[in-house]
Short mmCIF file of C-alpha atoms in Angstrom, two decimals:
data_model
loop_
_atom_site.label_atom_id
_atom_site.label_comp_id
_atom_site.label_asym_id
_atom_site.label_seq_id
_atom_site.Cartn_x
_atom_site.Cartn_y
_atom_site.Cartn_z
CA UNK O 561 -59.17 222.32 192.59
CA UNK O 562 -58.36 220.82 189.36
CA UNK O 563 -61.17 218.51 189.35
CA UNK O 564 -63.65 221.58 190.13
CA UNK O 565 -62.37 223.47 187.31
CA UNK O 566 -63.31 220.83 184.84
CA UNK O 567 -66.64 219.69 186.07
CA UNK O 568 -67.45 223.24 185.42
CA UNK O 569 -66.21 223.13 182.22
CA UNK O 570 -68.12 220.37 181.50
CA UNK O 571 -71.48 221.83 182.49
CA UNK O 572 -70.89 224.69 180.64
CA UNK O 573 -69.97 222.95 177.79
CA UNK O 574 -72.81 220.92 177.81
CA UNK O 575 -74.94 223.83 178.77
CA UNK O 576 -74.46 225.01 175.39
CA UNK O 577 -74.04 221.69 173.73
CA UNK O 578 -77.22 219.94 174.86
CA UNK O 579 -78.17 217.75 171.94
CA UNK O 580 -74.52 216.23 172.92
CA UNK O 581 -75.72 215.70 176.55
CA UNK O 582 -79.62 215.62 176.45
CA UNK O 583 -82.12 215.22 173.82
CA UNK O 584 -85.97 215.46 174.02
CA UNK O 585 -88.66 214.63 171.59
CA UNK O 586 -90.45 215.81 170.49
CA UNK O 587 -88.32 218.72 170.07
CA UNK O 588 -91.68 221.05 170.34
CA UNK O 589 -94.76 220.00 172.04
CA UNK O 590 -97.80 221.73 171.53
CA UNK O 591 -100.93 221.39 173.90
CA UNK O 592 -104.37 222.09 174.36
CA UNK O 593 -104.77 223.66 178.21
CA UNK O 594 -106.46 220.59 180.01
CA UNK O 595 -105.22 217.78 178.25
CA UNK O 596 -102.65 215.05 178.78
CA UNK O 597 -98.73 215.58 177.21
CA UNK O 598 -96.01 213.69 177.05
CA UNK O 599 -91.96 213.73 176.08
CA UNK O 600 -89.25 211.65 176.09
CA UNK O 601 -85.72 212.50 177.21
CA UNK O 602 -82.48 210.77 176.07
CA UNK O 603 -78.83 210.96 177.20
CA UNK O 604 -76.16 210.69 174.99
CA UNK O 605 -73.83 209.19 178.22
CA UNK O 606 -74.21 205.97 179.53
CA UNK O 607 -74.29 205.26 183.15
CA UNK O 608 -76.27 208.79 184.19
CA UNK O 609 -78.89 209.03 186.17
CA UNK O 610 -81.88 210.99 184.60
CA UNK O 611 -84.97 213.30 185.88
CA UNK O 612 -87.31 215.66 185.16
CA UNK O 613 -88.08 218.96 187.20
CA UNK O 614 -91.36 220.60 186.40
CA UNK O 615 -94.57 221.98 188.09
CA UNK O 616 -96.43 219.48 187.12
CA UNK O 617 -95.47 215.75 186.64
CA UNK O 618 -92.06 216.12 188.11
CA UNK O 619 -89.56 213.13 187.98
CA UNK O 620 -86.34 212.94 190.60
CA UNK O 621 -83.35 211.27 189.90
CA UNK O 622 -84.04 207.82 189.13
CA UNK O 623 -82.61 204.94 191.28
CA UNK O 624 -81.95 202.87 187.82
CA UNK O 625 -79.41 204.02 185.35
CA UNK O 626 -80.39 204.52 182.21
CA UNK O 627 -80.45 206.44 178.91
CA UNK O 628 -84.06 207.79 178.45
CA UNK O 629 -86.44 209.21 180.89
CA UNK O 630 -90.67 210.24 180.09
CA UNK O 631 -91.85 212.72 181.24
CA UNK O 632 -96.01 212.44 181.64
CA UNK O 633 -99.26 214.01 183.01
CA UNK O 634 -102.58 214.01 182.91
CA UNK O 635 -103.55 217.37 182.71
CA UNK O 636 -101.69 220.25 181.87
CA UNK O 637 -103.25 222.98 183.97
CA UNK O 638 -100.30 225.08 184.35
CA UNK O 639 -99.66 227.95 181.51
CA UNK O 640 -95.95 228.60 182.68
CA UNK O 641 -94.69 225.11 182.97
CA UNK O 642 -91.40 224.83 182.32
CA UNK O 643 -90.49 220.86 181.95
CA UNK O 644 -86.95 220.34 182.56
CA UNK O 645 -84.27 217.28 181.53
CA UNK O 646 -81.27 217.15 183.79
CA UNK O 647 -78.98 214.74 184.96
CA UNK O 648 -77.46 213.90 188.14
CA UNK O 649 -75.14 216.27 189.50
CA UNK O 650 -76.81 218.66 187.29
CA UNK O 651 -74.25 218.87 184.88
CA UNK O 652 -76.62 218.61 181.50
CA UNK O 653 -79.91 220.01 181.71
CA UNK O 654 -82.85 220.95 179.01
CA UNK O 655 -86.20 222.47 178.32
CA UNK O 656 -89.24 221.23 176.66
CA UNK O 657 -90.59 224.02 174.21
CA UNK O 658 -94.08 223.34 175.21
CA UNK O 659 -96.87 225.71 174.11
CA UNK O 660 -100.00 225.41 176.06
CA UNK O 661 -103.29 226.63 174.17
CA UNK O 662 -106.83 227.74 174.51
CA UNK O 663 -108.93 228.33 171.86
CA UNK O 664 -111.33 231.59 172.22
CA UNK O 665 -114.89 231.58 174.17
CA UNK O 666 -116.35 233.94 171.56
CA UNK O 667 -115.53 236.00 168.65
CA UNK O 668 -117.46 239.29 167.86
CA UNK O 669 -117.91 242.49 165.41
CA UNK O 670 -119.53 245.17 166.41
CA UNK O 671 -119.45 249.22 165.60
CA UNK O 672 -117.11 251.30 167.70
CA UNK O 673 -119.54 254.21 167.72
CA UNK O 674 -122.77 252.83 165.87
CA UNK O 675 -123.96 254.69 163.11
CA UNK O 676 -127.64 255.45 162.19
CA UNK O 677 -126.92 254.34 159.57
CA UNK O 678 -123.51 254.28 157.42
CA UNK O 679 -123.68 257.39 154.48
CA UNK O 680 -120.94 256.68 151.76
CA UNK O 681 -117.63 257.85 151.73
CA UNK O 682 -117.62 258.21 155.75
CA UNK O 683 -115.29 257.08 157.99
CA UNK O 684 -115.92 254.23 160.61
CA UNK O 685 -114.38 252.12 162.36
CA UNK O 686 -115.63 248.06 163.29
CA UNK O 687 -114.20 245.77 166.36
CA UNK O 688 -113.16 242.34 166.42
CA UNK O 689 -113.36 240.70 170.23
CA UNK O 690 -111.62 237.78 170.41
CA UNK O 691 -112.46 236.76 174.36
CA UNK O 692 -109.98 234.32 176.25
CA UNK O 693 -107.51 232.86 174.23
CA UNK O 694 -104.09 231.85 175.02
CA UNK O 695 -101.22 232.51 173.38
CA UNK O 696 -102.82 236.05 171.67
CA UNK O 697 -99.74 236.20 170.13
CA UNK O 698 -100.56 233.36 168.06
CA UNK O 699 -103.54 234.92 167.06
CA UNK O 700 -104.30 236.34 163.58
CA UNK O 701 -107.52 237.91 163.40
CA UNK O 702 -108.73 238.92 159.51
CA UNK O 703 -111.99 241.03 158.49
CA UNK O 704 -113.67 240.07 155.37
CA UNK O 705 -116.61 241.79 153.55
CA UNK O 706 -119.39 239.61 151.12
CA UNK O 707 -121.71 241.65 148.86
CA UNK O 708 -125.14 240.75 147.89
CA UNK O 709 -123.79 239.19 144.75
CA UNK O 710 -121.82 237.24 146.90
CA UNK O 711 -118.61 237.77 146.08
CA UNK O 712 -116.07 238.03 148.70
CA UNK O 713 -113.48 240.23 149.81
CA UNK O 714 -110.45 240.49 152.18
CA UNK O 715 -110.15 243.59 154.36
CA UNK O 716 -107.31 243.32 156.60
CA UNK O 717 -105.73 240.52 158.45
CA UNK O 718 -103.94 241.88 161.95
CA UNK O 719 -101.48 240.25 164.56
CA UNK O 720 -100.63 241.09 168.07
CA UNK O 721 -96.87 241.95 168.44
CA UNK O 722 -95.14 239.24 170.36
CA UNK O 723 -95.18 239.99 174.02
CA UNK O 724 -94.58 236.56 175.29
CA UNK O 725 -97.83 236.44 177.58
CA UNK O 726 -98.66 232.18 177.98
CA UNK O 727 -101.96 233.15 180.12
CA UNK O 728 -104.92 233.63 178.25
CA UNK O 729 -106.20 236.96 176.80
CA UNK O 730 -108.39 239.51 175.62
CA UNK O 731 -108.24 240.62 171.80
CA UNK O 732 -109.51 243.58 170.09
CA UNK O 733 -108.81 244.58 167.05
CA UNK O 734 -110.16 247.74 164.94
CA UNK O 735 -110.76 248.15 160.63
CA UNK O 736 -111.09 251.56 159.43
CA UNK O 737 -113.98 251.51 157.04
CA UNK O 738 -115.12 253.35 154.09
CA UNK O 739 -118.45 252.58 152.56
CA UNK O 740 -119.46 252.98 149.16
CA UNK O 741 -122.35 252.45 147.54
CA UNK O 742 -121.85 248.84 146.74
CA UNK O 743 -121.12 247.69 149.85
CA UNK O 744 -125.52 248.74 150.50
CA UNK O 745 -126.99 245.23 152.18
CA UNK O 746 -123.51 243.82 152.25
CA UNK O 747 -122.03 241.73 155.38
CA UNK O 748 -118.99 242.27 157.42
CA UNK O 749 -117.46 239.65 159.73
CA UNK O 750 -114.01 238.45 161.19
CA UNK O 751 -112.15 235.46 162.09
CA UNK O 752 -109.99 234.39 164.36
CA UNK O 753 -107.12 232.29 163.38
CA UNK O 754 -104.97 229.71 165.84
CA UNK O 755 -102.13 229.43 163.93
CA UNK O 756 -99.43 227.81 166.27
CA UNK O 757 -97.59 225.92 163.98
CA UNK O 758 -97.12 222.73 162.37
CA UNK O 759 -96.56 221.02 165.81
CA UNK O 760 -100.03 221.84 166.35
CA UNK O 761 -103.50 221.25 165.04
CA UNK O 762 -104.03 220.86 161.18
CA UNK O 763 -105.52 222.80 159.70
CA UNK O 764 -105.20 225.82 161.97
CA UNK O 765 -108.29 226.11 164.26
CA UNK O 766 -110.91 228.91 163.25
CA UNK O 767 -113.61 230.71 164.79
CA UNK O 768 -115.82 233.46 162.98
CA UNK O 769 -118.36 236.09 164.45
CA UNK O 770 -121.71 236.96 163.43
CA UNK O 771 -121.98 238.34 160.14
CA UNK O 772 -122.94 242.24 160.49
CA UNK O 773 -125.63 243.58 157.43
CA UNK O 774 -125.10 246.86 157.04
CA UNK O 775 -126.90 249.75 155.30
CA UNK O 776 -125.43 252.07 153.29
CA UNK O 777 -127.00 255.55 152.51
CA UNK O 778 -126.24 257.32 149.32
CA UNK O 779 -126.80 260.35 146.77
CA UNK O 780 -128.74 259.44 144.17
CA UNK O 781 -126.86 258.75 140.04
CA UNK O 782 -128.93 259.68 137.54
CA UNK O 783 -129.35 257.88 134.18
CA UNK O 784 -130.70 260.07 131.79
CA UNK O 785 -132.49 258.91 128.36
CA UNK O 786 -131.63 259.56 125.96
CA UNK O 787 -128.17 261.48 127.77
CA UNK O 788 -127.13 264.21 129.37
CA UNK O 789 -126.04 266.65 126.21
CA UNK O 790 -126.97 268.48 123.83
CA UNK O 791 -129.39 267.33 121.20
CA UNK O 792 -131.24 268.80 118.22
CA UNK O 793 -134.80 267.65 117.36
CA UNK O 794 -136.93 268.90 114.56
CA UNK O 795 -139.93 270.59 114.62
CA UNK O 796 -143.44 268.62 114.86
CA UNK O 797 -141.62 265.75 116.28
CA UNK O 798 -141.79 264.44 119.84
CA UNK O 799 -139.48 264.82 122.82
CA UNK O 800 -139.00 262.22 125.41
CA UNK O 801 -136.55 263.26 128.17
CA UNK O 802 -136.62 259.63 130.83
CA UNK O 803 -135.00 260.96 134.29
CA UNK O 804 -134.43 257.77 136.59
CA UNK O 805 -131.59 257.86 139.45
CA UNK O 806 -130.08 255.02 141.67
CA UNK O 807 -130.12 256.45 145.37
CA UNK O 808 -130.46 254.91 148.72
CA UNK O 809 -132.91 256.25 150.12
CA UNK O 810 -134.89 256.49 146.97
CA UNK O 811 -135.19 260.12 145.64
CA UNK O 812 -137.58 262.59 144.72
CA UNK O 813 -137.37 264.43 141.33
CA UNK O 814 -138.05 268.05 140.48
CA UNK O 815 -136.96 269.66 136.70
CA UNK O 816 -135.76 273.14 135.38
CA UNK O 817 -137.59 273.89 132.31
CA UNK O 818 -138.32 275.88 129.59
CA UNK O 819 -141.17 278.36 130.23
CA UNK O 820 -143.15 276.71 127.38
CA UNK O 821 -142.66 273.22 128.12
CA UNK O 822 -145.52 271.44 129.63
CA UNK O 823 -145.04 269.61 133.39
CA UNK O 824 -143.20 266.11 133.77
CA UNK O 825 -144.85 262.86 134.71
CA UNK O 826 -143.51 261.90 138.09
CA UNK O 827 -143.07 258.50 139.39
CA UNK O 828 -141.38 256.77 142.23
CA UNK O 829 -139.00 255.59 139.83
CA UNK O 830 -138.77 258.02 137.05
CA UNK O 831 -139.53 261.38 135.95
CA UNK O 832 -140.67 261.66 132.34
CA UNK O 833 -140.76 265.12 130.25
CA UNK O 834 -142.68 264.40 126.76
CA UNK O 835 -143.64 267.14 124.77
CA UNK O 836 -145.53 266.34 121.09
CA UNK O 837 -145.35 268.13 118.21
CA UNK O 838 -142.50 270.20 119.64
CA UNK O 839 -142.10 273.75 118.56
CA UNK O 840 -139.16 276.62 117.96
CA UNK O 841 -140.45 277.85 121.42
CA UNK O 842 -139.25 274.42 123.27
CA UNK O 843 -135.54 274.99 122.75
CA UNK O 844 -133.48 275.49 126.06
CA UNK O 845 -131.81 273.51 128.47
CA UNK O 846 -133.86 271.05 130.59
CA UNK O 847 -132.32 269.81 134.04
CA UNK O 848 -133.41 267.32 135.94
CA UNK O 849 -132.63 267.33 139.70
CA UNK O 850 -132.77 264.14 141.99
CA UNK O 851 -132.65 264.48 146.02
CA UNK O 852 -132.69 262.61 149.33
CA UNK O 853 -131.06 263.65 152.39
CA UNK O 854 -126.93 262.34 151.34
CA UNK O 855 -127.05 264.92 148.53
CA UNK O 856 -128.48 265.70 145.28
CA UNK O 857 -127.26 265.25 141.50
CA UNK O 858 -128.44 267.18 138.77
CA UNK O 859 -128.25 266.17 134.38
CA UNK O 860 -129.09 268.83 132.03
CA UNK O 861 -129.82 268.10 128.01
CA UNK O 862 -129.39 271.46 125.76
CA UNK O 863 -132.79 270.73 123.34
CA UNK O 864 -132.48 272.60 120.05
CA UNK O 865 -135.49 272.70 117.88
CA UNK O 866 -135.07 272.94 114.03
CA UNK O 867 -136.98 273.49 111.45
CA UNK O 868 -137.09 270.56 107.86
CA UNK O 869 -136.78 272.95 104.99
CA UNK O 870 -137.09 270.37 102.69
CA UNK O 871 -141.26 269.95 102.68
CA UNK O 872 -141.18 273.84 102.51
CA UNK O 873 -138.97 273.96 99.71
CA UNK O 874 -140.96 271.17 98.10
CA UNK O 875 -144.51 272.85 98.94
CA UNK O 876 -143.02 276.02 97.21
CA UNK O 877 -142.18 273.96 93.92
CA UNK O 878 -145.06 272.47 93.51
CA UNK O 879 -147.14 275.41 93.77
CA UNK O 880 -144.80 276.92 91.31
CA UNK O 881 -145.17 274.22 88.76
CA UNK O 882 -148.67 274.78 89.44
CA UNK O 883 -148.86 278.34 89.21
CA UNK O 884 -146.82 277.68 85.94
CA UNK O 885 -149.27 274.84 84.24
CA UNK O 886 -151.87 277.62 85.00
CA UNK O 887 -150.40 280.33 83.44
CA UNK O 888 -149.41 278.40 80.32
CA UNK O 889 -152.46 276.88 79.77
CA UNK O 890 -154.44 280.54 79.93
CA UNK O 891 -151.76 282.31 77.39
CA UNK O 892 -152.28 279.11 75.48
CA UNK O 893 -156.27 279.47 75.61
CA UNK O 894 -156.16 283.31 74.71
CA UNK O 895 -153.47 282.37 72.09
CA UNK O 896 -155.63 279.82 70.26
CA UNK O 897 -159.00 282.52 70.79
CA UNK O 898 -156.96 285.34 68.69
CA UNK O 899 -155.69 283.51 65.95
CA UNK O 900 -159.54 281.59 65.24
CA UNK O 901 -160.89 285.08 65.49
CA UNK O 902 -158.86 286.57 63.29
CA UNK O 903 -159.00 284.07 59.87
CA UNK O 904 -162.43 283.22 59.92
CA UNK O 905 -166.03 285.15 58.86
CA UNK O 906 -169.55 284.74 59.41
CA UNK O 907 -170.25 285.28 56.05
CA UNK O 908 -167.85 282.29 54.51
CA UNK O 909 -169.49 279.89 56.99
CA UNK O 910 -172.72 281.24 54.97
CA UNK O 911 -173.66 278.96 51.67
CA UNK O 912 -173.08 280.72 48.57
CA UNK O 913 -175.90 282.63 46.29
CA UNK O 914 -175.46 282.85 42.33
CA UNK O 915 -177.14 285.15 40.14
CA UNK O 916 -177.39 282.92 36.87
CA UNK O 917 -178.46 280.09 38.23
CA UNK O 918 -181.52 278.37 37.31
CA UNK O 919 -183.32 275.64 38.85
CA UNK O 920 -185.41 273.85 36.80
CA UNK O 921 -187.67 271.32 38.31
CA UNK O 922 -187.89 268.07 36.33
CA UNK O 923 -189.55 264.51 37.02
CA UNK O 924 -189.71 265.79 40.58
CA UNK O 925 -185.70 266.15 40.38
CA UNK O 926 -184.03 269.40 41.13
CA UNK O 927 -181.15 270.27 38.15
CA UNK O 928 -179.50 273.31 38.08
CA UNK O 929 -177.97 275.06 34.81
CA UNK O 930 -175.84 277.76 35.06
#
């Protein structure tokens, strides 16, 4: 009875001592499904007869005593297998942590309800596949996004919840997705990630899917030139009013105008109002509106027309100092006419006659004696 009692006690005891009774290395063994493995298991007493139990490879008790016993096969082909260290009598016994592996078949991204195509701000949602790989809990699956300047981004990076399940699997996983208008002609993929530890292979094995282009519709942002405010321009100048907008699919352009301003020059690219030698009768507020089927956007400029003063004012003072020279110089004409008039006679621009005068003709010489 006594000696019952304590070999119980000692298998319990070394049931939760083992690395007293039993070791095996390596302590964690991870293997690819199909290919050979390996371990080694040591006892701590001398004199005990060692063996393996497992599904595959199995070792009895062997005949020699020893202290170590392999364990080996070629071709792990079981998912559950268990390897076990005991010894004899049973009283010390041990499990390989063995992780048996398969890396996926494929790994895909696709739409979960395709759009026709993606319109910004919407709400989708993509699929990762990840198609027969064991253990899924292992797994980490991330979606990444490149845009067409090639700069890369993160999404989200998912793992399944450990559920213990050694048999190969099935893995989908879902990314809610917003577009915006930068992500037009970018890529989406996913990868799927191995990670199983540093027991197993370094780096981490990775597969990735197809990369998925995808096509993003948007409303169309206009750029206005020169703005969309208010400006003041002065009379006899020109206006230039440059409509362009950034939309996917391209837009078309219509205007809200003035009833006096003339019709815009359309392009596929740009609208263009111009109006020369702009008048008082211009002012108002000029809109331009850009469409295509996500939505429209609209820019209006307030145009106030004033008039320059300044070349009236200096008409005006000219003609003045005109008006002025002219006035001057007539009051100085009639001026200068008066006073000539007035001092001078006909009869002192006369020569003078006198009564006693004589003229006495000598040698052919005129003399005169008074």
């Amino acid at each position: 009875m006594e000696i019952v009692i304590l070999v119980s006690l000692l298998s319990l005891y070394c049931d939760f001592t083992d690395a007293e009774c039993l070791v095996i290395s390596p302590a964690r063994l991870v293997v690819k499904y199909g290919d050979p493995a390996s371990a080694k298991c040591t006892s701590d007493q001398l004199n005990k007869k060692l063996g393996w139990e497992a599904t595959e490879g199995g070792v009895g008790l062997t005949d020699m005593e020893g202290t170590f016993l392999n364990w080996r096969v070629d071709s792990v082909n079981d998912w559950n297998i268990k390897p076990t260290c005991f010894t004899e009598g049973g009283q010390c016994k041990k499990q390989l942590d063995i992780t048996v592996y398969k890396l996926p078949d494929s790994v895909s991204i696709s739409y979960r309800t395709y759009p026709d195509p993606m319109v910004e701000k919407h709400h989708y949602q993509l699929q990762c596949l990840v198609q027969n790989i064991a253990p899924i809990e292992r797994l980490r699956v991330t979606f990444y996004k490149v845009n067409t300047t090639g700069e890369q981004t993160e999404l989200d990076t998912q793992q399944k919840s450990k559920d213990n399940i050694k048999t190969p699997e099935n893995g989908a996983y879902t990314l809610d997705f917003t577009p915006s208008r930068d992500d037009d002609r970018a890529q989406l993929w996913c990868s799927a990630m191995l990670d199983l530890g540093p027991e197993g292979p370094q780096p981490p094995p990775v597969m990735e899917s197809d990369r998925l282009n995808i096509t993003v519709l948007y409303k169309p942002l206009i750029t206005m030139s020169p703005g969309c405010f208010s400006m003041r321009i002065t009379e006899g100048d020109t206006l230039s009013l440059n409509c362009s907008a950034n939309g996917n699919p391209a837009p078309s352009y219509g205007w809200l105008l003035p009833q006096s301003a003339p019709a815009p020059n359309t392009t596929e690219e740009r609208s263009v109002v111009t109006i020369t030698n702009i008048a008082k009768s211009h002012s108002g507020e000029y809109t331009c509106i850009a469409r295509n089927p996500p939505g429209n956007s609209t820019c209006t400029v307030n145009v106030e027309v004033t008039v320059d003063y300044l070349p009236i004012i200096a008409g005006l003072a000219a003609a003045a100092v005109v008006i002025l020279l002219v006035v001057s110089c007539f009051i100085y004409s009639s001026y200068y006419k008066h006073t000539r008039m007035g001092h001078y006679q006909l009869k002192d621009r006369l020569p003078r006659r006198h009564k006693n005068k004589q003229v006495v003709h000598h040698n052919g010489m005129d003399q005169s004696f008074m």
